[in-house]
Short mmCIF file of C-alpha atoms in Angstrom, two decimals:
data_model
loop_
_atom_site.label_atom_id
_atom_site.label_comp_id
_atom_site.label_asym_id
_atom_site.label_seq_id
_atom_site.Cartn_x
_atom_site.Cartn_y
_atom_site.Cartn_z
CA UNK A 1 84.01 29.53 115.56
CA UNK A 2 80.43 29.68 116.84
CA UNK A 3 78.29 26.59 116.26
CA UNK A 4 75.16 28.18 114.67
CA UNK A 5 73.33 24.81 114.56
CA UNK A 6 72.77 25.19 118.31
CA UNK A 7 71.59 28.87 118.05
CA UNK A 8 68.21 28.63 116.40
CA UNK A 9 65.95 31.69 116.60
CA UNK A 10 62.75 30.94 118.57
CA UNK A 11 60.52 31.67 115.50
CA UNK A 12 60.62 32.65 111.88
CA UNK A 13 60.11 36.25 110.65
CA UNK A 14 58.41 37.53 107.50
CA UNK A 15 58.35 40.84 105.67
CA UNK A 16 54.80 41.86 104.64
CA UNK A 17 55.27 45.51 103.55
CA UNK A 18 57.89 47.63 101.84
CA UNK A 19 58.16 51.32 101.18
CA UNK A 20 60.78 53.69 99.84
CA UNK A 21 61.15 57.33 98.83
CA UNK A 22 62.82 58.17 95.57
CA UNK A 23 66.59 58.52 96.31
CA UNK A 24 68.21 61.75 95.24
CA UNK A 25 68.57 65.41 96.20
CA UNK A 26 65.33 66.25 98.06
CA UNK A 27 65.79 70.02 98.67
CA UNK A 28 62.07 70.19 99.57
CA UNK A 29 62.04 67.36 102.11
CA UNK A 30 63.54 67.02 105.64
CA UNK A 31 64.76 63.93 107.47
CA UNK A 32 61.37 63.61 109.16
CA UNK A 33 59.48 64.01 105.88
CA UNK A 34 61.48 61.29 104.23
CA UNK A 35 61.16 58.88 107.09
CA UNK A 36 57.41 59.47 107.37
CA UNK A 37 56.93 59.02 103.62
CA UNK A 38 58.82 55.64 103.41
CA UNK A 39 57.14 54.40 106.62
CA UNK A 40 53.55 55.21 105.53
CA UNK A 41 54.24 53.64 102.07
CA UNK A 42 55.34 50.37 103.88
CA UNK A 43 52.23 50.48 106.21
CA UNK A 44 50.00 50.93 103.09
CA UNK A 45 51.83 48.13 101.19
CA UNK A 46 51.36 45.79 104.20
CA UNK A 47 47.68 46.89 104.35
CA UNK A 48 48.07 47.19 108.10
CA UNK A 49 46.56 49.65 110.62
CA UNK A 50 49.36 51.73 112.18
CA UNK A 51 47.83 50.92 115.54
CA UNK A 52 48.90 47.34 115.16
CA UNK A 53 52.65 48.31 115.18
CA UNK A 54 54.15 47.23 118.51
CA UNK A 55 57.78 48.39 118.11
CA UNK A 56 59.92 50.52 115.83
CA UNK A 57 63.57 50.37 114.78
CA UNK A 58 65.11 53.17 112.69
CA UNK A 59 68.60 53.25 111.20
CA UNK A 60 70.25 56.68 110.91
CA UNK A 61 73.96 57.30 110.76
CA UNK A 62 74.38 60.89 111.62
CA UNK A 63 71.23 63.05 111.93
CA UNK A 64 73.22 64.95 114.49
CA UNK A 65 75.93 66.04 112.15
CA UNK A 66 73.92 66.19 108.89
CA UNK A 67 70.91 68.12 110.19
CA UNK A 68 71.62 68.75 113.89
CA UNK A 69 68.95 66.22 114.90
CA UNK A 70 69.79 63.43 117.27
CA UNK A 71 67.23 61.13 118.91
CA UNK A 72 66.10 59.41 115.76
CA UNK A 73 64.07 56.93 117.83
CA UNK A 74 61.67 59.65 119.01
CA UNK A 75 61.72 61.48 115.71
CA UNK A 76 60.79 58.42 113.68
CA UNK A 77 58.04 57.22 116.02
CA UNK A 78 56.60 60.69 116.18
CA UNK A 79 56.56 61.29 112.40
CA UNK A 80 55.39 57.80 111.47
CA UNK A 81 52.45 58.50 113.81
CA UNK A 82 52.86 55.41 115.92
CA UNK A 83 53.63 56.87 119.36
CA UNK A 84 53.55 55.75 122.19
CA UNK A 85 55.13 52.42 121.13
CA UNK A 86 58.82 51.98 121.93
CA UNK A 87 61.50 52.81 119.36
CA UNK A 88 65.22 52.29 118.88
CA UNK A 89 67.67 54.12 116.58
CA UNK A 90 70.55 51.95 115.31
CA UNK A 91 73.92 53.35 114.17
CA UNK A 92 76.79 51.55 112.50
CA UNK A 93 77.75 54.07 109.87
CA UNK A 94 76.62 52.93 106.34
CA UNK A 95 75.30 49.68 107.91
CA UNK A 96 72.88 51.53 110.19
CA UNK A 97 69.89 50.48 108.10
CA UNK A 98 70.56 46.75 107.93
CA UNK A 99 71.25 46.90 111.72
CA UNK A 100 67.73 48.23 112.18
CA UNK A 101 66.43 45.23 110.15
CA UNK A 102 68.49 42.95 112.27
CA UNK A 103 67.25 44.48 115.60
CA UNK A 104 63.68 44.24 114.33
CA UNK A 105 64.23 40.66 113.28
CA UNK A 106 65.62 39.77 116.76
CA UNK A 107 62.66 41.53 118.41
CA UNK A 108 60.23 39.24 116.54
CA UNK A 109 62.35 36.04 116.48
CA UNK A 110 62.76 36.24 120.21
CA UNK A 111 59.07 36.49 120.84
CA UNK A 112 59.20 39.95 122.36
CA UNK A 113 56.88 41.46 119.64
CA UNK A 114 54.72 40.21 116.78
CA UNK A 115 54.54 43.33 114.53
CA UNK A 116 57.53 45.60 114.06
CA UNK A 117 58.17 48.60 111.74
CA UNK A 118 61.77 48.98 110.54
CA UNK A 119 63.16 51.94 108.70
CA UNK A 120 66.29 53.75 107.65
CA UNK A 121 66.68 57.43 106.67
CA UNK A 122 69.40 59.95 105.96
CA UNK A 123 69.28 63.59 104.93
CA UNK A 124 72.72 64.40 103.46
CA UNK A 125 72.29 67.40 101.18
CA UNK A 126 71.60 70.00 103.85
CA UNK A 127 75.34 70.41 104.27
CA UNK A 128 78.09 71.36 101.74
CA UNK A 129 80.24 68.63 100.13
CA UNK A 130 83.37 68.98 102.29
CA UNK A 131 81.20 68.83 105.41
CA UNK A 132 79.49 65.64 104.14
CA UNK A 133 82.94 64.17 103.44
CA UNK A 134 83.97 64.96 107.00
CA UNK A 135 80.80 63.55 108.55
CA UNK A 136 81.23 60.30 106.60
CA UNK A 137 84.92 60.27 107.73
CA UNK A 138 83.58 59.99 111.25
CA UNK A 139 82.90 56.29 110.43
CA UNK A 140 86.66 55.61 110.23
CA UNK A 141 89.18 55.85 113.06
CA UNK A 142 88.87 59.56 113.92
CA UNK A 143 92.28 59.76 115.78
CA UNK A 144 94.36 57.54 113.59
CA UNK A 145 92.93 57.78 110.03
CA UNK A 146 90.78 60.90 109.70
CA UNK A 147 93.40 62.96 111.56
CA UNK A 148 95.75 62.48 108.59
CA UNK A 149 93.25 63.90 106.06
CA UNK A 150 92.05 60.49 104.94
CA UNK A 151 88.56 60.30 103.36
CA UNK A 152 86.32 57.34 102.53
CA UNK A 153 87.22 57.33 98.81
CA UNK A 154 90.80 57.32 100.11
CA UNK A 155 90.20 54.24 102.36
CA UNK A 156 88.73 52.24 99.49
CA UNK A 157 91.50 53.54 97.19
CA UNK A 158 93.90 51.92 99.68
CA UNK A 159 92.08 48.58 99.04
CA UNK A 160 91.94 49.13 95.29
CA UNK A 161 95.66 49.82 94.87
CA UNK A 162 96.59 46.82 96.95
CA UNK A 163 94.09 44.55 95.09
CA UNK A 164 95.54 45.72 91.79
CA UNK A 165 99.05 45.11 93.10
CA UNK A 166 98.37 41.65 94.53
CA UNK A 167 96.03 40.18 91.98
CA UNK A 168 96.54 42.26 88.79
CA UNK A 169 92.98 43.60 88.92
CA UNK A 170 92.76 46.37 86.25
CA UNK A 171 91.32 49.87 86.25
CA UNK A 172 89.02 48.78 83.42
CA UNK A 173 87.61 45.93 85.43
CA UNK A 174 86.77 48.29 88.26
CA UNK A 175 85.09 50.62 85.83
CA UNK A 176 82.72 47.87 84.51
CA UNK A 177 80.99 47.84 87.92
CA UNK A 178 79.52 51.36 87.86
CA UNK A 179 78.61 50.87 84.16
CA UNK A 180 76.60 47.72 85.11
CA UNK A 181 75.02 49.41 88.11
CA UNK A 182 73.96 52.43 86.10
CA UNK A 183 72.46 50.20 83.45
CA UNK A 184 70.33 48.64 86.25
CA UNK A 185 69.59 52.04 87.91
CA UNK A 186 68.21 53.24 84.54
CA UNK A 187 65.43 50.65 85.02
CA UNK A 188 64.64 51.62 88.62
CA UNK A 189 62.06 54.35 89.13
CA UNK A 190 63.37 55.21 92.60
CA UNK A 191 67.09 55.46 91.67
CA UNK A 192 69.07 58.64 92.16
CA UNK A 193 70.61 58.27 88.69
CA UNK A 194 68.31 56.72 86.10
CA UNK A 195 70.72 56.88 83.20
CA UNK A 196 73.42 54.76 81.66
CA UNK A 197 77.12 55.60 81.64
CA UNK A 198 79.93 54.23 79.47
CA UNK A 199 83.34 52.81 80.30
CA UNK A 200 84.90 56.00 78.85
CA UNK A 201 82.68 58.14 81.19
CA UNK A 202 84.09 56.31 84.18
CA UNK A 203 87.73 56.32 83.04
CA UNK A 204 87.67 59.98 82.14
CA UNK A 205 85.81 61.21 85.22
CA UNK A 206 87.86 63.35 87.65
CA UNK A 207 90.16 61.57 90.15
CA UNK A 208 88.76 61.70 93.71
CA UNK A 209 91.36 59.46 95.43
CA UNK A 210 93.78 57.63 93.09
CA UNK A 211 92.97 55.25 91.49
CA UNK A 212 89.23 55.89 92.23
CA UNK A 213 87.43 58.41 90.04
CA UNK A 214 84.15 60.26 90.57
CA UNK A 215 82.13 57.57 88.79
CA UNK A 216 83.56 54.81 90.99
CA UNK A 217 81.96 56.55 93.94
CA UNK A 218 78.40 56.31 95.21
CA UNK A 219 76.71 59.73 95.50
CA UNK A 220 75.55 61.74 98.44
CA UNK A 221 71.75 61.16 98.53
CA UNK A 222 68.69 61.86 100.57
CA UNK A 223 66.24 59.06 101.07
CA UNK A 224 64.45 56.62 103.33
CA UNK A 225 63.16 53.06 103.17
CA UNK A 226 60.98 50.98 105.41
CA UNK A 227 59.73 47.43 106.04
CA UNK A 228 56.90 45.97 108.01
CA UNK A 229 57.83 42.68 109.68
CA UNK A 230 55.70 40.11 111.53
CA UNK A 231 56.20 36.66 112.97
CA UNK A 232 55.93 34.18 110.08
CA UNK A 233 52.95 32.38 111.52
CA UNK A 234 50.91 35.58 111.27
CA UNK A 235 52.15 36.65 107.82
CA UNK A 236 49.38 35.05 105.79
CA UNK A 237 46.81 37.09 107.76
CA UNK A 238 48.15 40.14 105.96
CA UNK A 239 49.40 39.06 102.58
CA UNK A 240 49.50 36.17 100.08
CA UNK A 241 53.13 36.81 99.29
CA UNK A 242 55.20 37.12 102.52
CA UNK A 243 58.96 37.11 102.14
CA UNK A 244 60.85 35.18 104.79
CA UNK A 245 64.09 36.17 106.50
CA UNK A 246 66.19 32.96 106.25
CA UNK A 247 69.24 34.42 108.02
CA UNK A 248 70.45 37.58 109.75
CA UNK A 249 74.18 37.71 110.41
CA UNK A 250 76.73 40.25 111.52
CA UNK A 251 80.46 40.57 112.14
CA UNK A 252 83.01 43.20 113.14
CA UNK A 253 86.63 44.08 112.44
CA UNK A 254 89.24 46.67 113.46
CA UNK A 255 87.95 50.26 113.03
CA UNK A 256 91.17 51.32 111.20
CA UNK A 257 92.06 49.51 107.99
CA UNK A 258 95.79 49.59 108.83
CA UNK A 259 95.22 47.31 111.82
CA UNK A 260 94.26 44.45 109.48
CA UNK A 261 96.63 41.75 108.32
CA UNK A 262 94.98 41.59 104.86
CA UNK A 263 93.23 44.62 103.26
CA UNK A 264 92.17 42.97 99.96
CA UNK A 265 89.39 41.12 101.74
CA UNK A 266 86.84 42.35 104.34
CA UNK A 267 87.19 39.71 107.10
CA UNK A 268 83.86 40.74 108.54
CA UNK A 269 82.18 39.85 105.25
CA UNK A 270 83.85 36.41 105.35
CA UNK A 271 82.73 35.85 108.94
CA UNK A 272 79.19 37.23 108.51
CA UNK A 273 78.61 35.28 105.25
CA UNK A 274 79.70 32.05 106.95
CA UNK A 275 77.14 32.73 109.65
CA UNK A 276 74.43 33.69 107.17
CA UNK A 277 75.00 30.63 105.03
CA UNK A 278 75.07 28.35 108.12
CA UNK A 279 71.89 29.80 109.59
CA UNK A 280 70.01 29.60 106.25
CA UNK A 281 71.46 26.07 105.48
CA UNK A 282 72.54 27.47 102.07
CA UNK A 283 75.76 28.17 100.24
CA UNK A 284 76.82 30.86 97.77
CA UNK A 285 75.74 28.53 94.92
CA UNK A 286 72.14 28.73 96.20
CA UNK A 287 71.90 32.53 95.98
CA UNK A 288 69.87 33.62 92.93
CA UNK A 289 70.80 37.32 93.14
CA UNK A 290 72.35 39.78 95.57
CA UNK A 291 72.47 43.45 96.61
CA UNK A 292 76.06 44.20 97.72
CA UNK A 293 77.69 47.22 99.17
CA UNK A 294 79.20 49.04 96.17
CA UNK A 295 79.96 52.31 98.00
CA UNK A 296 83.04 52.31 95.70
CA UNK A 297 83.57 50.06 92.68
CA UNK A 298 86.36 48.10 94.38
CA UNK A 299 84.04 47.07 97.21
CA UNK A 300 81.60 45.30 94.93
CA UNK A 301 84.55 43.41 93.37
CA UNK A 302 85.89 42.44 96.81
CA UNK A 303 82.34 41.36 97.86
CA UNK A 304 82.18 38.99 94.90
CA UNK A 305 85.18 37.23 96.38
CA UNK A 306 84.30 37.42 100.07
CA UNK A 307 80.71 36.23 99.54
CA UNK A 308 81.91 33.20 97.52
CA UNK A 309 80.65 34.27 94.09
CA UNK A 310 84.27 34.33 92.77
CA UNK A 311 87.54 32.84 93.91
CA UNK A 312 89.95 35.19 95.81
CA UNK A 313 91.56 37.54 93.28
CA UNK A 314 89.09 36.68 90.53
CA UNK A 315 86.49 39.31 91.12
CA UNK A 316 87.75 41.15 88.03
CA UNK A 317 87.09 38.14 85.86
CA UNK A 318 83.58 37.76 87.26
CA UNK A 319 82.56 41.33 86.31
CA UNK A 320 84.12 40.85 82.87
CA UNK A 321 82.17 37.58 82.31
CA UNK A 322 78.82 39.47 82.47
CA UNK A 323 77.46 36.91 84.95
CA UNK A 324 76.56 39.60 87.42
CA UNK A 325 74.23 41.33 84.94
CA UNK A 326 70.42 40.88 85.52
CA UNK A 327 70.49 38.16 82.90
CA UNK A 328 73.57 36.41 84.33
CA UNK A 329 74.12 33.47 86.69
CA UNK A 330 74.41 35.70 89.81
CA UNK A 331 72.87 39.14 89.20
CA UNK A 332 74.33 41.71 91.56
CA UNK A 333 72.84 45.09 92.39
CA UNK A 334 69.77 44.85 90.22
CA UNK A 335 68.47 48.03 91.89
CA UNK A 336 71.43 49.97 90.57
CA UNK A 337 73.29 49.50 93.81
CA UNK A 338 74.57 52.28 96.02
CA UNK A 339 76.26 53.77 92.89
CA UNK A 340 73.18 54.38 90.74
CA UNK A 341 70.27 53.96 93.12
CA UNK A 342 71.96 56.28 95.58
CA UNK A 343 73.42 55.96 99.09
CA UNK A 344 71.56 57.85 101.88
CA UNK A 345 73.74 56.04 104.37
CA UNK A 346 71.14 55.22 107.11
CA UNK A 347 68.57 54.09 104.46
CA UNK A 348 70.80 51.93 102.28
CA UNK A 349 70.63 48.67 104.31
CA UNK A 350 66.81 48.81 104.41
CA UNK A 351 66.62 49.80 100.73
CA UNK A 352 68.65 46.70 99.81
CA UNK A 353 65.94 44.52 101.42
CA UNK A 354 63.21 46.54 99.62
CA UNK A 355 64.84 45.45 96.34
CA UNK A 356 65.14 41.84 97.46
CA UNK A 357 61.47 41.78 98.39
CA UNK A 358 60.41 43.32 95.08
CA UNK A 359 62.50 40.69 93.20
CA UNK A 360 61.25 37.75 95.34
CA UNK A 361 57.58 38.89 94.89
CA UNK A 362 58.18 39.11 91.10
CA UNK A 363 57.40 42.82 91.15
CA UNK A 364 60.65 44.21 89.85
CA UNK A 365 59.42 45.09 86.38
CA UNK A 366 62.23 45.50 83.85
CA UNK A 367 64.80 44.57 86.49
CA UNK A 368 63.12 41.26 87.28
CA UNK A 369 65.49 38.36 87.80
CA UNK A 370 63.98 35.13 86.33
CA UNK A 371 62.95 32.53 88.93
CA UNK A 372 64.21 34.62 91.88
CA UNK A 373 63.86 32.42 94.96
CA UNK A 374 66.70 33.32 97.28
CA UNK A 375 68.36 36.80 97.61
CA UNK A 376 71.22 38.07 99.72
CA UNK A 377 71.90 41.60 101.00
CA UNK A 378 75.40 42.70 102.09
CA UNK A 379 75.73 46.01 103.97
CA UNK A 380 79.11 47.40 105.08
CA UNK A 381 79.68 49.98 107.82
CA UNK A 382 82.74 52.14 107.36
CA UNK A 383 85.59 50.20 105.86
CA UNK A 384 84.25 46.92 107.19
CA UNK A 385 84.34 47.32 110.94
CA UNK A 386 80.69 46.32 110.65
CA UNK A 387 79.15 43.95 108.07
CA UNK A 388 75.51 42.83 108.09
CA UNK A 389 74.15 40.17 105.79
CA UNK A 390 70.56 38.98 105.31
CA UNK A 391 69.29 36.16 103.22
CA UNK A 392 65.65 36.26 102.09
CA UNK A 393 63.37 33.77 100.31
CA UNK A 394 59.82 33.57 99.05
CA UNK A 395 59.66 30.06 100.51
CA UNK A 396 59.51 29.57 104.24
CA UNK B 1 86.11 67.70 110.80
CA UNK B 2 84.70 68.57 114.19
CA UNK B 3 86.56 71.12 116.32
CA UNK B 4 87.81 69.73 119.59
CA UNK B 5 89.01 71.31 122.83
CA UNK B 6 92.67 71.16 123.83
CA UNK B 7 92.48 67.90 125.96
CA UNK B 8 91.41 65.86 122.85
CA UNK B 9 94.73 66.82 121.15
CA UNK B 10 96.87 66.96 124.27
CA UNK B 11 96.26 63.42 125.32
CA UNK B 12 97.31 62.15 121.86
CA UNK B 13 100.65 64.02 121.87
CA UNK B 14 102.67 60.99 122.83
CA UNK B 15 101.57 58.83 119.95
CA UNK B 16 101.30 61.64 117.41
CA UNK B 17 104.71 63.15 118.09
CA UNK B 18 106.80 60.14 119.04
CA UNK B 19 105.27 57.04 117.40
CA UNK B 20 104.86 55.37 120.82
CA UNK B 21 102.84 52.15 120.80
CA UNK B 22 102.60 48.81 122.58
CA UNK B 23 104.06 45.33 122.42
CA UNK B 24 102.04 42.43 123.83
CA UNK B 25 104.24 40.51 126.32
CA UNK B 26 102.21 37.42 125.64
CA UNK B 27 102.05 37.15 121.79
CA UNK B 28 104.85 39.67 120.97
CA UNK B 29 102.69 41.64 118.48
CA UNK B 30 103.17 45.39 118.07
CA UNK B 31 100.41 47.96 118.10
CA UNK B 32 100.16 51.64 117.29
CA UNK B 33 99.01 53.70 119.10
CA UNK B 34 99.11 52.20 122.61
CA UNK B 35 96.40 49.66 123.60
CA UNK B 36 95.57 48.26 126.98
CA UNK B 37 93.93 45.04 125.65
CA UNK B 38 95.67 42.83 123.09
CA UNK B 39 93.22 42.16 120.21
CA UNK B 40 95.08 38.97 119.35
CA UNK B 41 95.15 37.45 122.84
CA UNK B 42 91.67 38.88 123.55
CA UNK B 43 92.37 39.75 127.19
CA UNK B 44 94.19 42.21 129.33
CA UNK B 45 97.81 41.18 129.35
CA UNK B 46 100.96 43.11 130.12
CA UNK B 47 101.36 45.63 127.29
CA UNK B 48 104.89 47.08 127.11
CA UNK B 49 105.49 50.62 125.90
CA UNK B 50 107.70 50.77 122.72
CA UNK B 51 108.95 53.61 120.57
CA UNK B 52 108.97 52.72 116.86
CA UNK B 53 111.95 53.54 114.68
CA UNK B 54 109.81 55.39 112.10
CA UNK B 55 111.41 53.44 109.22
CA UNK B 56 109.21 51.42 106.92
CA UNK B 57 107.73 50.82 103.54
CA UNK B 58 104.58 51.92 101.68
CA UNK B 59 102.00 49.09 102.06
CA UNK B 60 99.32 50.93 100.01
CA UNK B 61 98.50 54.58 99.21
CA UNK B 62 96.18 57.03 97.61
CA UNK B 63 96.30 60.69 96.50
CA UNK B 64 93.45 62.70 98.13
CA UNK B 65 92.14 65.16 95.53
CA UNK B 66 88.74 65.92 97.22
CA UNK B 67 89.73 66.70 100.84
CA UNK B 68 87.66 66.91 103.99
CA UNK B 69 87.16 70.17 105.91
CA UNK B 70 90.40 71.67 107.10
CA UNK B 71 92.60 70.09 104.41
CA UNK B 72 91.59 72.02 101.28
CA UNK B 73 94.74 74.08 101.12
CA UNK B 74 96.90 70.88 101.15
CA UNK B 75 95.23 68.98 98.32
CA UNK B 76 96.32 67.05 96.42
CA UNK B 77 98.26 65.14 99.07
CA UNK B 78 99.41 61.55 99.45
CA UNK B 79 98.09 59.36 102.32
CA UNK B 80 99.51 55.90 102.77
CA UNK B 81 99.52 52.87 105.05
CA UNK B 82 103.14 52.42 106.15
CA UNK B 83 104.40 49.07 107.30
CA UNK B 84 107.04 49.90 109.87
CA UNK B 85 110.07 47.67 110.23
CA UNK B 86 108.68 46.34 113.51
CA UNK B 87 105.72 44.93 111.50
CA UNK B 88 103.04 47.35 112.69
CA UNK B 89 101.07 49.33 110.10
CA UNK B 90 100.05 52.96 110.51
CA UNK B 91 98.31 55.61 108.37
CA UNK B 92 100.12 58.82 107.52
CA UNK B 93 100.74 61.41 104.81
CA UNK B 94 103.78 61.14 102.56
CA UNK B 95 105.53 64.48 101.91
CA UNK B 96 108.52 65.61 99.85
CA UNK B 97 107.28 63.31 97.14
CA UNK B 98 105.23 63.93 93.98
CA UNK B 99 101.94 62.03 93.66
CA UNK B 100 103.17 60.21 90.54
CA UNK B 101 106.33 59.00 92.32
CA UNK B 102 104.83 57.09 95.24
CA UNK B 103 104.59 53.27 94.86
CA UNK B 104 103.91 50.20 96.96
CA UNK B 105 107.14 49.00 98.65
CA UNK B 106 108.80 52.44 98.60
CA UNK B 107 111.07 52.99 101.69
CA UNK B 108 109.99 55.89 103.88
CA UNK B 109 110.96 57.46 107.26
CA UNK B 110 109.01 59.44 109.76
CA UNK B 111 109.19 63.26 109.96
CA UNK B 112 107.60 65.72 112.42
CA UNK B 113 105.31 68.16 110.57
CA UNK B 114 102.38 70.52 110.92
CA UNK B 115 99.11 68.78 110.09
CA UNK B 116 96.66 71.71 109.98
CA UNK B 117 95.10 74.31 112.28
CA UNK B 118 91.59 74.33 113.86
CA UNK B 119 89.50 77.05 112.12
CA UNK B 120 87.74 78.38 115.26
CA UNK B 121 90.25 78.07 118.08
CA UNK B 122 93.30 78.40 115.96
CA UNK B 123 95.04 75.45 117.63
CA UNK B 124 97.86 74.29 115.43
CA UNK B 125 98.02 70.54 115.12
CA UNK B 126 101.30 68.70 114.64
CA UNK B 127 101.91 65.04 113.92
CA UNK B 128 103.97 62.43 112.09
CA UNK B 129 104.29 62.31 108.35
CA UNK B 130 106.62 60.26 106.19
CA UNK B 131 109.16 61.14 103.46
CA UNK B 132 111.01 58.92 100.96
CA UNK B 133 114.07 57.37 102.62
#
């Protein structure tokens, strides 16, 4: 176990600007259009001259396979209009976006740069559905999982069946998660699906990978999100309401699910959350609200347990209690989550922080969590071979 | 699924066809397929080659109804994690079994089967599946 008390970042980091496209099927917009739109919104929100940006980090899972475009670093710098500053593209499957945030955070915390633009973008609807399924399957073990015809809904169905077997979690409990997230998404003007669904809708939707049904699964979306980050000492030069990054944490696990002792927990979430809580000097009881990685209903339920919001095996009880609703003790996925807000894979991790910042600024409108002071974002790559967690606060 | 040239498939024949893996001579743990570094001991130790019996039980499963590229003619099909009697877990399809009959704990054994064929090159891919024992 690493002793995080001896590993203090050199300086604090603040977020001063956020921007996001609407998530959905953007047949009229390309990867570069989406990235540019989110980036310029964030620059505008931060009220900053693009010439002040010193470094760029952009998350993108698979521009190469979705639109034949690699070299996201160059593409994003070019289309955000901030060349010739340096740029990095980050990739860790569905955690590519939060990894961009993390690299941007480290660039400022280390003292290398003062002003950094961070973004995430994915263009997924330029390919047919079975192609998209195959591209996403590239995030699992290609030779030992995907080879057998396994898909991502299938991987999480593995987890769901075992969780139901070991803890008695029910099909209905799982279905309550997308119902809640659609209720929140209906209040979010940038969500892919801005409409409510019922328990019956979920339970009667077509099976994708037993026991998971279509409405347990996050959609294939296009979208981009962006943040402008600065060293905390400079934040007040730009805004009266900077949001501070209290912790950035990350962990890994085996690429293939079958190589894990226990598949009803994501060990990388356990490890990364311990790091995040230690670095922030907080515990799960201090978190006012969270955005968690509900790529499939079961994964939000497992996240409740792994992040310490519920005891192991009692995630089903937590969703039934209603305490993860916006009005509850620990609101989860106020944005609508990946399920209703949408899941453009490279953008998701950044978009989670956009929601955290809106909430912490008190600008979340009908989704506003009362007295939101500390928020947590949990972003999973693949089946948990990468997990990235950030804790944000409106107090330094 | 991307199309790969022959070497990609050829170098995996050993593990795909024969369930050959490794046993760490230090901690005694089994791995499939072969590994050169033990993830438990966290260093390069002597990894012994082992051939697994192919007998095991269903650890968890799913039925794939929306398949990836190359698998559409096989759907719906069962994919499971099998815990082999040596203690190692591997992913594989379960055949000769109806989707409604598979359950956690069900005994299975390995069989050699066709997986699919590559669309462009026509290479036919074979591998290990499992059937009820």
